[in-house]
mmCIF file of C-alpha atoms in Angstrom:
data_model
loop_
_atom_site.group_PDB
_atom_site.id
_atom_site.type_symbol
_atom_site.label_atom_id
_atom_site.label_comp_id
_atom_site.label_asym_id
_atom_site.label_seq_id
_atom_site.Cartn_x
_atom_site.Cartn_y
_atom_site.Cartn_z
ATOM 1 C CA UNK A 275 68.094 -77.387 -17.325
ATOM 2 C CA UNK A 276 67.771 -77.014 -21.086
ATOM 3 C CA UNK A 277 68.755 -80.112 -23.012
ATOM 4 C CA UNK A 278 71.042 -80.027 -26.073
ATOM 5 C CA UNK A 279 68.813 -82.135 -28.276
ATOM 6 C CA UNK A 280 65.542 -81.698 -30.151
ATOM 7 C CA UNK A 281 62.439 -83.848 -30.454
ATOM 8 C CA UNK A 282 63.517 -84.776 -33.980
ATOM 9 C CA UNK A 283 66.805 -86.167 -32.674
ATOM 10 C CA UNK A 284 64.861 -88.148 -30.073
ATOM 11 C CA UNK A 285 62.652 -89.645 -32.795
ATOM 12 C CA UNK A 286 65.758 -90.638 -34.733
ATOM 13 C CA UNK A 287 67.353 -92.183 -31.652
ATOM 14 C CA UNK A 288 64.220 -94.185 -30.856
ATOM 15 C CA UNK A 289 64.035 -95.530 -34.414
ATOM 16 C CA UNK A 290 67.583 -96.919 -34.340
ATOM 17 C CA UNK A 291 68.350 -100.587 -33.782
ATOM 18 C CA UNK A 292 67.927 -102.284 -30.424
ATOM 19 C CA UNK A 293 71.087 -104.008 -29.166
ATOM 20 C CA UNK A 294 68.894 -106.775 -27.698
ATOM 21 C CA UNK A 295 67.485 -107.757 -31.114
ATOM 22 C CA UNK A 296 69.186 -111.006 -32.190
ATOM 23 C CA UNK A 297 67.875 -110.599 -35.745
ATOM 24 C CA UNK A 298 70.380 -107.766 -36.201
ATOM 25 C CA UNK A 299 73.992 -108.459 -37.120
ATOM 26 C CA UNK A 300 76.691 -108.309 -34.452
ATOM 27 C CA UNK A 301 78.011 -105.063 -35.903
ATOM 28 C CA UNK A 302 74.584 -103.407 -35.842
ATOM 29 C CA UNK A 303 74.021 -104.352 -32.215
ATOM 30 C CA UNK A 304 77.428 -103.080 -31.076
ATOM 31 C CA UNK A 305 76.859 -99.819 -32.975
ATOM 32 C CA UNK A 306 73.500 -99.418 -31.201
ATOM 33 C CA UNK A 307 75.257 -99.764 -27.847
ATOM 34 C CA UNK A 308 77.973 -97.314 -28.894
ATOM 35 C CA UNK A 309 75.367 -94.705 -29.874
ATOM 36 C CA UNK A 310 73.759 -95.079 -26.468
ATOM 37 C CA UNK A 311 77.141 -94.522 -24.835
ATOM 38 C CA UNK A 312 77.939 -91.421 -26.916
ATOM 39 C CA UNK A 313 75.139 -89.342 -25.333
ATOM 40 C CA UNK A 314 77.355 -87.330 -22.995
ATOM 41 C CA UNK A 315 77.229 -83.558 -22.540
ATOM 42 C CA UNK A 316 79.194 -81.191 -20.325
ATOM 43 C CA UNK A 317 77.682 -78.204 -18.534
ATOM 44 C CA UNK A 318 80.004 -75.188 -18.366
ATOM 45 C CA UNK A 319 78.428 -74.157 -15.045
ATOM 46 C CA UNK A 320 79.547 -77.359 -13.322
ATOM 47 C CA UNK A 321 83.102 -77.454 -12.017
ATOM 48 C CA UNK A 322 85.364 -79.983 -13.784
ATOM 49 C CA UNK A 323 86.135 -81.547 -10.428
ATOM 50 C CA UNK A 324 82.524 -82.723 -10.164
ATOM 51 C CA UNK A 325 82.992 -84.635 -13.414
ATOM 52 C CA UNK A 326 86.339 -86.056 -12.312
ATOM 53 C CA UNK A 327 84.811 -87.251 -9.054
ATOM 54 C CA UNK A 328 81.824 -88.799 -10.853
ATOM 55 C CA UNK A 329 84.250 -90.354 -13.344
ATOM 56 C CA UNK A 330 86.067 -92.283 -10.624
ATOM 57 C CA UNK A 331 82.828 -93.919 -9.567
ATOM 58 C CA UNK A 332 81.774 -94.437 -13.178
ATOM 59 C CA UNK A 333 84.939 -96.464 -13.798
ATOM 60 C CA UNK A 334 84.447 -98.281 -10.514
ATOM 61 C CA UNK A 335 80.935 -99.287 -11.532
ATOM 62 C CA UNK A 336 82.129 -100.334 -14.996
ATOM 63 C CA UNK A 337 84.781 -102.543 -13.414
ATOM 64 C CA UNK A 338 82.113 -104.126 -11.216
ATOM 65 C CA UNK A 339 79.930 -104.945 -14.208
ATOM 66 C CA UNK A 340 82.899 -106.418 -16.082
ATOM 67 C CA UNK A 341 83.819 -108.670 -13.167
ATOM 68 C CA UNK A 342 80.233 -109.933 -12.920
ATOM 69 C CA UNK A 343 79.789 -110.546 -16.636
ATOM 70 C CA UNK A 344 77.637 -107.500 -17.417
ATOM 71 C CA UNK A 345 79.315 -106.897 -20.768
ATOM 72 C CA UNK A 346 76.788 -104.420 -22.185
ATOM 73 C CA UNK A 347 76.718 -102.170 -19.120
ATOM 74 C CA UNK A 348 80.509 -102.294 -18.804
ATOM 75 C CA UNK A 349 80.950 -101.419 -22.503
ATOM 76 C CA UNK A 350 78.532 -98.466 -22.256
ATOM 77 C CA UNK A 351 80.203 -97.092 -19.128
ATOM 78 C CA UNK A 352 83.764 -97.396 -20.433
ATOM 79 C CA UNK A 353 82.710 -95.786 -23.719
ATOM 80 C CA UNK A 354 81.015 -92.930 -21.851
ATOM 81 C CA UNK A 355 84.088 -92.594 -19.659
ATOM 82 C CA UNK A 356 86.299 -92.156 -22.723
ATOM 83 C CA UNK A 357 83.866 -89.826 -24.475
ATOM 84 C CA UNK A 358 83.525 -87.621 -21.413
ATOM 85 C CA UNK A 359 87.198 -87.241 -20.554
ATOM 86 C CA UNK A 360 88.751 -87.337 -24.013
ATOM 87 C CA UNK A 361 86.223 -85.523 -26.180
ATOM 88 C CA UNK A 362 83.876 -83.431 -24.021
ATOM 89 C CA UNK A 363 85.412 -82.253 -20.736
ATOM 90 C CA UNK A 364 88.648 -80.807 -22.223
ATOM 91 C CA UNK A 365 86.439 -78.159 -23.895
ATOM 92 C CA UNK A 366 85.211 -76.944 -20.491
ATOM 93 C CA UNK A 367 86.192 -73.331 -19.802
ATOM 94 C CA UNK A 368 87.882 -74.252 -16.508
ATOM 95 C CA UNK A 369 89.477 -77.528 -17.574
ATOM 96 C CA UNK A 370 93.038 -76.239 -18.013
ATOM 97 C CA UNK A 371 92.993 -74.542 -14.613
ATOM 98 C CA UNK A 372 91.638 -77.551 -12.760
ATOM 99 C CA UNK A 373 94.345 -79.012 -10.530
ATOM 100 C CA UNK A 374 92.878 -81.833 -8.464
ATOM 101 C CA UNK A 375 94.174 -85.324 -7.621
ATOM 102 C CA UNK A 376 91.205 -86.943 -9.360
ATOM 103 C CA UNK A 377 92.322 -85.494 -12.708
ATOM 104 C CA UNK A 378 95.622 -87.383 -12.569
ATOM 105 C CA UNK A 379 93.849 -90.600 -11.589
ATOM 106 C CA UNK A 380 91.372 -90.238 -14.460
ATOM 107 C CA UNK A 381 94.173 -89.730 -16.986
ATOM 108 C CA UNK A 382 95.912 -92.838 -15.683
ATOM 109 C CA UNK A 383 92.675 -94.848 -15.887
ATOM 110 C CA UNK A 384 92.254 -93.754 -19.502
ATOM 111 C CA UNK A 385 95.745 -94.866 -20.485
ATOM 112 C CA UNK A 386 95.938 -98.084 -18.517
ATOM 113 C CA UNK A 387 92.355 -99.324 -18.280
ATOM 114 C CA UNK A 388 89.532 -97.691 -20.238
ATOM 115 C CA UNK A 389 90.757 -97.931 -23.837
ATOM 116 C CA UNK A 390 91.969 -101.522 -23.647
ATOM 117 C CA UNK A 391 88.863 -102.717 -21.801
ATOM 118 C CA UNK A 392 86.538 -100.985 -24.264
ATOM 119 C CA UNK A 393 88.311 -102.742 -27.152
ATOM 120 C CA UNK A 394 88.241 -106.065 -25.314
ATOM 121 C CA UNK A 395 84.546 -105.688 -24.532
ATOM 122 C CA UNK A 396 83.734 -104.792 -28.120
ATOM 123 C CA UNK A 397 85.394 -107.992 -29.341
ATOM 124 C CA UNK A 398 83.601 -110.081 -26.717
ATOM 125 C CA UNK A 399 80.247 -108.516 -27.581
ATOM 126 C CA UNK A 400 80.789 -109.022 -31.317
ATOM 127 C CA UNK A 401 81.563 -112.704 -30.645
ATOM 128 C CA UNK A 402 78.540 -113.083 -28.353
ATOM 129 C CA UNK A 403 76.173 -111.275 -30.721
ATOM 130 C CA UNK A 404 77.584 -113.204 -33.687
ATOM 131 C CA UNK A 405 76.714 -116.532 -32.023
ATOM 132 C CA UNK A 406 73.241 -115.275 -31.108
ATOM 133 C CA UNK A 407 72.626 -114.065 -34.666
ATOM 134 C CA UNK A 408 73.821 -117.390 -36.109
ATOM 135 C CA UNK A 409 71.459 -119.248 -33.763
ATOM 136 C CA UNK A 410 68.628 -116.944 -34.818
ATOM 137 C CA UNK A 411 69.282 -117.751 -38.496
ATOM 138 C CA UNK A 412 69.460 -121.488 -37.772
ATOM 139 C CA UNK A 413 66.083 -121.383 -36.056
ATOM 140 C CA UNK A 414 64.639 -119.480 -39.007
ATOM 141 C CA UNK A 415 66.050 -122.019 -41.494
ATOM 142 C CA UNK A 416 64.852 -124.978 -39.430
ATOM 143 C CA UNK A 417 61.402 -123.469 -39.256
ATOM 144 C CA UNK A 418 61.374 -122.980 -43.023
ATOM 145 C CA UNK A 419 62.573 -126.593 -43.568
ATOM 146 C CA UNK A 420 59.678 -128.036 -41.553
ATOM 147 C CA UNK A 421 57.085 -126.470 -43.849
ATOM 148 C CA UNK A 422 55.187 -128.837 -46.143
ATOM 149 C CA UNK A 423 53.603 -128.114 -49.553
ATOM 150 C CA UNK A 424 50.510 -126.597 -47.953
ATOM 151 C CA UNK A 425 52.788 -124.596 -45.671
ATOM 152 C CA UNK A 426 54.618 -123.235 -48.693
ATOM 153 C CA UNK A 427 51.337 -121.987 -50.112
ATOM 154 C CA UNK A 428 50.614 -120.184 -46.875
ATOM 155 C CA UNK A 429 54.196 -118.973 -46.373
ATOM 156 C CA UNK A 430 53.654 -115.645 -48.101
ATOM 157 C CA UNK A 431 50.687 -114.511 -45.942
ATOM 158 C CA UNK A 432 52.235 -115.943 -42.759
ATOM 159 C CA UNK A 433 55.586 -114.241 -43.321
ATOM 160 C CA UNK A 434 53.804 -111.006 -44.102
ATOM 161 C CA UNK A 435 51.827 -111.300 -40.859
ATOM 162 C CA UNK A 436 54.980 -112.023 -38.843
ATOM 163 C CA UNK A 437 56.693 -109.010 -40.330
ATOM 164 C CA UNK A 438 53.617 -106.890 -39.642
ATOM 165 C CA UNK A 439 53.526 -107.970 -35.966
ATOM 166 C CA UNK A 440 57.290 -107.422 -35.588
ATOM 167 C CA UNK A 441 56.980 -103.972 -37.138
ATOM 168 C CA UNK A 442 54.123 -103.145 -34.763
ATOM 169 C CA UNK A 443 56.281 -104.252 -31.823
ATOM 170 C CA UNK A 444 59.205 -102.096 -32.954
ATOM 171 C CA UNK A 445 56.880 -99.158 -33.534
ATOM 172 C CA UNK A 446 55.338 -99.566 -30.073
ATOM 173 C CA UNK A 447 58.792 -99.718 -28.460
ATOM 174 C CA UNK A 448 59.917 -96.611 -30.309
ATOM 175 C CA UNK A 449 56.704 -94.799 -29.380
ATOM 176 C CA UNK A 450 57.109 -95.681 -25.693
ATOM 177 C CA UNK A 451 60.742 -94.589 -25.685
ATOM 178 C CA UNK A 452 59.927 -91.358 -27.456
ATOM 179 C CA UNK A 453 57.022 -90.656 -25.095
ATOM 180 C CA UNK A 454 59.382 -91.008 -22.144
ATOM 181 C CA UNK A 455 61.913 -88.558 -23.569
ATOM 182 C CA UNK A 456 59.155 -86.164 -24.653
ATOM 183 C CA UNK A 457 57.808 -86.230 -21.097
ATOM 184 C CA UNK A 458 61.246 -85.256 -19.805
ATOM 185 C CA UNK A 459 61.378 -82.271 -22.137
ATOM 186 C CA UNK A 460 57.790 -81.267 -21.318
ATOM 187 C CA UNK A 461 58.532 -81.356 -17.591
ATOM 188 C CA UNK A 462 61.609 -79.209 -18.054
ATOM 189 C CA UNK A 463 59.792 -76.665 -20.213
ATOM 190 C CA UNK A 464 56.932 -76.473 -17.710
ATOM 191 C CA UNK A 465 59.359 -75.909 -14.834
ATOM 192 C CA UNK A 466 61.119 -73.224 -16.858
ATOM 193 C CA UNK A 467 57.848 -71.393 -17.576
ATOM 194 C CA UNK A 468 56.660 -71.539 -13.993
ATOM 195 C CA UNK A 469 59.794 -69.911 -12.617
ATOM 196 C CA UNK A 470 59.405 -69.049 -8.940
ATOM 197 C CA UNK A 471 56.040 -70.314 -7.754
ATOM 198 C CA UNK A 472 54.843 -70.161 -4.162
ATOM 199 C CA UNK A 473 53.473 -73.261 -2.514
ATOM 200 C CA UNK A 474 54.459 -76.662 -1.143
ATOM 201 C CA UNK A 475 54.047 -80.266 -2.113
ATOM 202 C CA UNK A 476 52.535 -83.270 -0.364
ATOM 203 C CA UNK A 477 55.102 -85.754 0.866
ATOM 204 C CA UNK A 478 55.301 -89.419 1.709
ATOM 205 C CA UNK A 479 57.105 -91.234 4.514
ATOM 206 C CA UNK A 480 57.445 -94.590 2.822
ATOM 207 C CA UNK A 481 53.968 -95.583 4.034
ATOM 208 C CA UNK A 482 51.591 -92.706 3.286
ATOM 209 C CA UNK A 483 51.190 -88.941 3.219
ATOM 210 C CA UNK A 484 52.264 -87.176 6.384
ATOM 211 C CA UNK A 485 51.462 -83.525 5.670
ATOM 212 C CA UNK A 486 52.787 -80.400 3.997
ATOM 213 C CA UNK A 487 56.399 -79.279 3.900
ATOM 214 C CA UNK A 488 57.183 -77.006 6.887
ATOM 215 C CA UNK A 489 59.358 -73.918 6.486
ATOM 216 C CA UNK A 490 62.797 -75.419 6.904
ATOM 217 C CA UNK A 491 66.238 -74.895 5.421
ATOM 218 C CA UNK A 492 68.937 -77.563 5.232
ATOM 219 C CA UNK A 493 72.362 -76.865 3.782
ATOM 220 C CA UNK A 494 73.415 -79.592 1.356
ATOM 221 C CA UNK A 495 76.405 -81.788 2.217
ATOM 222 C CA UNK A 496 77.492 -81.702 -1.433
ATOM 223 C CA UNK A 497 76.704 -79.451 -4.367
ATOM 224 C CA UNK A 498 76.641 -80.545 -8.007
ATOM 225 C CA UNK A 499 73.964 -79.023 -10.226
ATOM 226 C CA UNK A 500 73.912 -80.551 -13.682
ATOM 227 C CA UNK A 501 71.616 -83.042 -15.322
ATOM 228 C CA UNK A 502 74.508 -83.931 -17.608
ATOM 229 C CA UNK A 503 76.216 -85.756 -14.749
ATOM 230 C CA UNK A 504 73.409 -88.294 -14.907
ATOM 231 C CA UNK A 505 73.849 -88.692 -18.652
ATOM 232 C CA UNK A 506 77.547 -89.278 -18.080
ATOM 233 C CA UNK A 507 77.142 -91.685 -15.189
ATOM 234 C CA UNK A 508 74.072 -93.698 -16.189
ATOM 235 C CA UNK A 509 74.200 -96.903 -18.211
ATOM 236 C CA UNK A 510 71.005 -96.283 -20.137
ATOM 237 C CA UNK A 511 69.051 -98.955 -18.294
ATOM 238 C CA UNK A 512 65.249 -98.887 -18.620
ATOM 239 C CA UNK A 513 64.592 -99.700 -14.979
ATOM 240 C CA UNK A 514 66.074 -98.897 -11.600
ATOM 241 C CA UNK A 515 68.409 -101.508 -10.234
ATOM 242 C CA UNK A 516 67.466 -102.862 -6.826
ATOM 243 C CA UNK A 517 69.133 -101.053 -3.942
ATOM 244 C CA UNK A 518 69.777 -103.350 -0.974
ATOM 245 C CA UNK A 519 69.536 -101.669 2.429
ATOM 246 C CA UNK A 520 70.548 -103.412 5.701
ATOM 247 C CA UNK A 521 67.692 -103.445 8.220
ATOM 248 C CA UNK A 522 69.927 -102.263 11.057
ATOM 249 C CA UNK A 523 71.334 -99.265 9.188
ATOM 250 C CA UNK A 524 68.943 -96.580 10.411
ATOM 251 C CA UNK A 525 68.948 -97.715 14.047
ATOM 252 C CA UNK A 526 72.755 -97.776 14.106
ATOM 253 C CA UNK A 527 72.952 -94.370 12.456
ATOM 254 C CA UNK A 528 70.538 -92.957 15.045
ATOM 255 C CA UNK A 529 72.831 -94.245 17.804
ATOM 256 C CA UNK A 530 75.709 -92.256 16.265
ATOM 257 C CA UNK A 531 73.422 -89.235 15.984
ATOM 258 C CA UNK A 532 71.851 -89.599 19.435
ATOM 259 C CA UNK A 533 73.950 -86.920 21.132
ATOM 260 C CA UNK A 534 73.150 -84.375 18.427
ATOM 261 C CA UNK A 535 69.485 -85.373 18.317
ATOM 262 C CA UNK A 536 69.140 -84.800 22.075
ATOM 263 C CA UNK A 537 70.314 -81.214 21.505
ATOM 264 C CA UNK A 538 68.089 -80.731 18.459
ATOM 265 C CA UNK A 539 71.030 -80.746 16.018
ATOM 266 C CA UNK A 540 71.082 -82.558 12.682
ATOM 267 C CA UNK A 541 73.529 -85.300 11.690
ATOM 268 C CA UNK A 542 74.297 -86.419 8.136
ATOM 269 C CA UNK A 543 76.167 -89.297 6.539
ATOM 270 C CA UNK A 544 76.942 -90.781 3.129
ATOM 271 C CA UNK A 545 75.653 -94.173 1.988
ATOM 272 C CA UNK A 546 78.385 -96.169 0.258
ATOM 273 C CA UNK A 547 78.380 -99.611 -1.273
ATOM 274 C CA UNK A 548 79.126 -101.927 -4.158
ATOM 275 C CA UNK A 549 77.562 -103.578 -7.162
ATOM 276 C CA UNK A 550 76.248 -107.075 -6.406
ATOM 277 C CA UNK A 551 75.172 -108.745 -9.645
ATOM 278 C CA UNK A 552 72.629 -106.236 -10.965
ATOM 279 C CA UNK A 553 71.818 -104.739 -7.552
ATOM 280 C CA UNK A 554 73.455 -101.938 -5.593
ATOM 281 C CA UNK A 555 74.171 -102.914 -1.998
ATOM 282 C CA UNK A 556 74.706 -100.358 0.760
ATOM 283 C CA UNK A 557 77.607 -101.691 2.824
ATOM 284 C CA UNK A 558 78.964 -98.604 4.621
ATOM 285 C CA UNK A 559 77.709 -95.406 6.223
ATOM 286 C CA UNK A 560 80.389 -92.731 6.511
ATOM 287 C CA UNK A 561 79.725 -89.828 8.870
ATOM 288 C CA UNK A 562 82.204 -87.112 7.882
ATOM 289 C CA UNK A 563 83.314 -84.123 9.875
ATOM 290 C CA UNK A 564 80.480 -81.619 9.732
ATOM 291 C CA UNK A 565 78.966 -78.408 11.026
ATOM 292 C CA UNK A 566 75.302 -78.577 11.953
ATOM 293 C CA UNK A 567 72.375 -76.913 13.641
ATOM 294 C CA UNK A 568 68.627 -77.460 14.141
ATOM 295 C CA UNK A 569 67.914 -77.001 10.435
ATOM 296 C CA UNK A 570 71.164 -77.649 8.550
ATOM 297 C CA UNK A 571 74.087 -80.014 8.245
ATOM 298 C CA UNK A 572 77.163 -79.311 6.094
ATOM 299 C CA UNK A 573 80.033 -81.716 5.449
ATOM 300 C CA UNK A 574 83.622 -80.666 6.057
ATOM 301 C CA UNK A 575 86.937 -82.194 4.944
ATOM 302 C CA UNK A 576 85.348 -84.219 2.156
ATOM 303 C CA UNK A 577 88.846 -85.288 1.063
ATOM 304 C CA UNK A 578 88.892 -87.696 4.005
ATOM 305 C CA UNK A 579 85.593 -89.173 2.837
ATOM 306 C CA UNK A 580 86.823 -89.460 -0.762
ATOM 307 C CA UNK A 581 90.029 -91.102 0.407
ATOM 308 C CA UNK A 582 88.115 -93.771 2.302
ATOM 309 C CA UNK A 583 85.848 -94.461 -0.676
ATOM 310 C CA UNK A 584 88.779 -94.737 -3.050
ATOM 311 C CA UNK A 585 90.726 -97.020 -0.719
ATOM 312 C CA UNK A 586 87.816 -99.429 -0.392
ATOM 313 C CA UNK A 587 86.471 -99.005 -3.950
ATOM 314 C CA UNK A 588 83.071 -97.818 -2.731
ATOM 315 C CA UNK A 589 80.290 -96.229 -4.783
ATOM 316 C CA UNK A 590 78.184 -93.330 -3.495
ATOM 317 C CA UNK A 591 74.612 -94.647 -3.266
ATOM 318 C CA UNK A 592 72.941 -91.732 -1.482
ATOM 319 C CA UNK A 593 72.831 -89.983 1.872
ATOM 320 C CA UNK A 594 71.126 -90.072 5.249
ATOM 321 C CA UNK A 595 70.327 -87.312 7.733
ATOM 322 C CA UNK A 596 68.200 -86.641 10.783
ATOM 323 C CA UNK A 597 65.323 -84.255 11.450
ATOM 324 C CA UNK A 598 65.652 -84.143 15.241
ATOM 325 C CA UNK A 599 62.703 -81.776 15.830
ATOM 326 C CA UNK A 600 60.467 -82.487 12.835
ATOM 327 C CA UNK A 601 59.026 -85.360 10.837
ATOM 328 C CA UNK A 602 60.281 -87.005 7.643
ATOM 329 C CA UNK A 603 60.276 -85.000 4.401
ATOM 330 C CA UNK A 604 62.688 -83.383 1.947
ATOM 331 C CA UNK A 605 62.934 -79.600 2.296
ATOM 332 C CA UNK A 606 63.628 -77.448 -0.739
ATOM 333 C CA UNK A 607 67.359 -77.539 -0.023
ATOM 334 C CA UNK A 608 67.198 -81.285 0.644
ATOM 335 C CA UNK A 609 65.686 -81.592 -2.833
ATOM 336 C CA UNK A 610 68.679 -79.795 -4.331
ATOM 337 C CA UNK A 611 71.054 -81.916 -2.295
ATOM 338 C CA UNK A 612 69.479 -85.153 -3.409
ATOM 339 C CA UNK A 613 69.258 -84.046 -7.033
ATOM 340 C CA UNK A 614 73.072 -83.979 -6.990
ATOM 341 C CA UNK A 615 73.192 -87.610 -5.907
ATOM 342 C CA UNK A 616 70.417 -88.753 -8.238
ATOM 343 C CA UNK A 617 71.954 -86.951 -11.213
ATOM 344 C CA UNK A 618 75.078 -89.042 -10.732
ATOM 345 C CA UNK A 619 73.208 -92.281 -10.009
ATOM 346 C CA UNK A 620 69.523 -92.755 -10.823
ATOM 347 C CA UNK A 621 69.093 -95.242 -7.951
ATOM 348 C CA UNK A 622 70.541 -92.896 -5.276
ATOM 349 C CA UNK A 623 68.354 -92.648 -2.185
ATOM 350 C CA UNK A 624 67.782 -90.078 0.544
ATOM 351 C CA UNK A 625 67.021 -91.488 4.000
ATOM 352 C CA UNK A 626 65.445 -89.124 6.515
ATOM 353 C CA UNK A 627 65.204 -90.134 10.187
ATOM 354 C CA UNK A 628 62.875 -88.351 12.620
ATOM 355 C CA UNK A 629 63.724 -89.812 16.062
ATOM 356 C CA UNK A 630 61.205 -87.600 17.867
ATOM 357 C CA UNK A 631 58.376 -89.141 15.840
ATOM 358 C CA UNK A 632 59.985 -92.564 15.396
ATOM 359 C CA UNK A 633 59.665 -92.284 11.623
ATOM 360 C CA UNK A 634 62.005 -93.059 8.728
ATOM 361 C CA UNK A 635 61.511 -92.131 5.077
ATOM 362 C CA UNK A 636 63.430 -93.384 2.025
ATOM 363 C CA UNK A 637 62.946 -90.994 -0.888
ATOM 364 C CA UNK A 638 63.963 -90.136 -4.456
ATOM 365 C CA UNK A 639 62.972 -87.307 -6.776
ATOM 366 C CA UNK A 640 60.246 -87.865 -9.358
ATOM 367 C CA UNK A 641 60.683 -87.074 -13.054
ATOM 368 C CA UNK A 642 59.041 -83.700 -12.504
ATOM 369 C CA UNK A 643 61.151 -83.149 -9.386
ATOM 370 C CA UNK A 644 64.412 -83.813 -11.205
ATOM 371 C CA UNK A 645 63.428 -81.502 -14.052
ATOM 372 C CA UNK A 646 62.284 -78.672 -11.805
ATOM 373 C CA UNK A 647 65.097 -78.850 -9.262
ATOM 374 C CA UNK A 648 67.785 -79.169 -11.952
ATOM 375 C CA UNK A 649 66.456 -76.017 -13.604
ATOM 376 C CA UNK A 650 66.210 -74.078 -10.311
ATOM 377 C CA UNK A 651 69.064 -71.708 -9.423
ATOM 378 C CA UNK A 652 67.725 -70.507 -6.055
ATOM 379 C CA UNK A 653 69.590 -71.262 -2.816
ATOM 380 C CA UNK A 654 68.512 -71.634 0.789
ATOM 381 C CA UNK A 655 64.874 -72.354 1.594
ATOM 382 C CA UNK A 656 62.553 -71.430 -1.281
ATOM 383 C CA UNK A 657 59.206 -72.613 -2.620
ATOM 384 C CA UNK A 658 58.839 -75.088 -5.454
ATOM 385 C CA UNK A 659 55.756 -75.956 -7.456
ATOM 386 C CA UNK A 660 52.918 -77.623 -5.598
ATOM 387 C CA UNK A 661 51.179 -78.911 -8.724
ATOM 388 C CA UNK A 662 52.909 -82.308 -8.878
ATOM 389 C CA UNK A 663 54.883 -84.203 -6.199
ATOM 390 C CA UNK A 664 58.598 -83.556 -6.584
ATOM 391 C CA UNK A 665 59.662 -86.628 -4.605
ATOM 392 C CA UNK A 666 58.221 -89.963 -3.564
ATOM 393 C CA UNK A 667 58.936 -93.026 -1.457
ATOM 394 C CA UNK A 668 61.377 -95.459 -3.096
ATOM 395 C CA UNK A 669 59.978 -98.629 -4.623
ATOM 396 C CA UNK A 670 63.354 -100.041 -5.699
ATOM 397 C CA UNK A 671 64.770 -100.374 -2.161
ATOM 398 C CA UNK A 672 64.789 -103.838 -0.572
ATOM 399 C CA UNK A 673 65.638 -104.525 3.059
ATOM 400 C CA UNK A 674 68.230 -107.206 3.809
ATOM 401 C CA UNK A 675 69.785 -108.868 6.859
ATOM 402 C CA UNK A 676 73.299 -107.974 5.689
ATOM 403 C CA UNK A 677 75.685 -106.216 8.028
ATOM 404 C CA UNK A 678 76.656 -102.557 7.575
ATOM 405 C CA UNK A 679 79.908 -100.848 8.537
ATOM 406 C CA UNK A 680 79.549 -97.508 10.342
ATOM 407 C CA UNK A 681 82.489 -95.097 10.130
ATOM 408 C CA UNK A 682 82.362 -91.906 12.209
ATOM 409 C CA UNK A 683 85.052 -89.460 11.057
ATOM 410 C CA UNK A 684 83.966 -86.586 13.322
#
């Protein structure tokens, strides 16, 4: 999907202040955070309801960060929440005609929660950053006071060297950040030029390569197709938060799916959970009403699923489904399905269970995969590029001994 920014704007963004730099004033650091939070775009091809649904979980995640003391992440999310629903989404061509329950809830959250919490967080961050900046200045003054006469003679060259090293560090950081964004744009342009290309990609099962993608079509349980959802939902973190997965989850899900698996029919479920410090913990698996066959599984009555999530304040952390007759991989339609989850939450995972082969894979899309799949408008089974892997085994998932709640709504 084409992005609404240029390389020049990326260079400018990378050269701006870092909110983690205590040498900056409190105001400069808060402004740096606010600029990060303002990067929200709306795609006219994505239904407003998708944004409203993502917004509910965005606010839920922001509330979790606030409760756990993650002031920066909470401030960014609440600011993005306000920017999205006050400034950007009302300009969507279908906004006025959108009549969904989530819209009313979002408007209430704006009035009663988002604005006041953003202001509160800004004050708390200004106080925190002010203390850190004052401490930084005290350390600088103390260091200057300890210098003797000889030190004073060397102060000029030493200060110049410190400034040179600091400038090199800032330049390196900006270069790395810019390289990352430039890679995203390059991937997207390459995917756009390739168009429809025949071929398949190698795949991994969490341990090693297991072969080429067979001809298989899986209907996605949900359908959102916009990279802008990720920009709206993400907190701008530079690394993936750990995702905690109970060890018994897959075996218990396979028990629920056993009857379908015996008949060669797929079963799918949604992974739900909560923020625990700076990790995302899967606590529930919800198996909604669904229609399925040997090579597809489609959710039905998603309102029941949404109602359960809202009642228990649960985040959507990914999905799980079976391949009763084949091994573990993500088909072309599975790629599109998971892109929807990963666009909303970078850490979202796709678990694939192959009971016939006793294999389980935990996957996410690569940078190239996200770019190519987001730009693809084909439906059903179709080939994607085979030049670079579009998905890989997850490195941010950690197994735990925590319990998991299984809810079968079928």
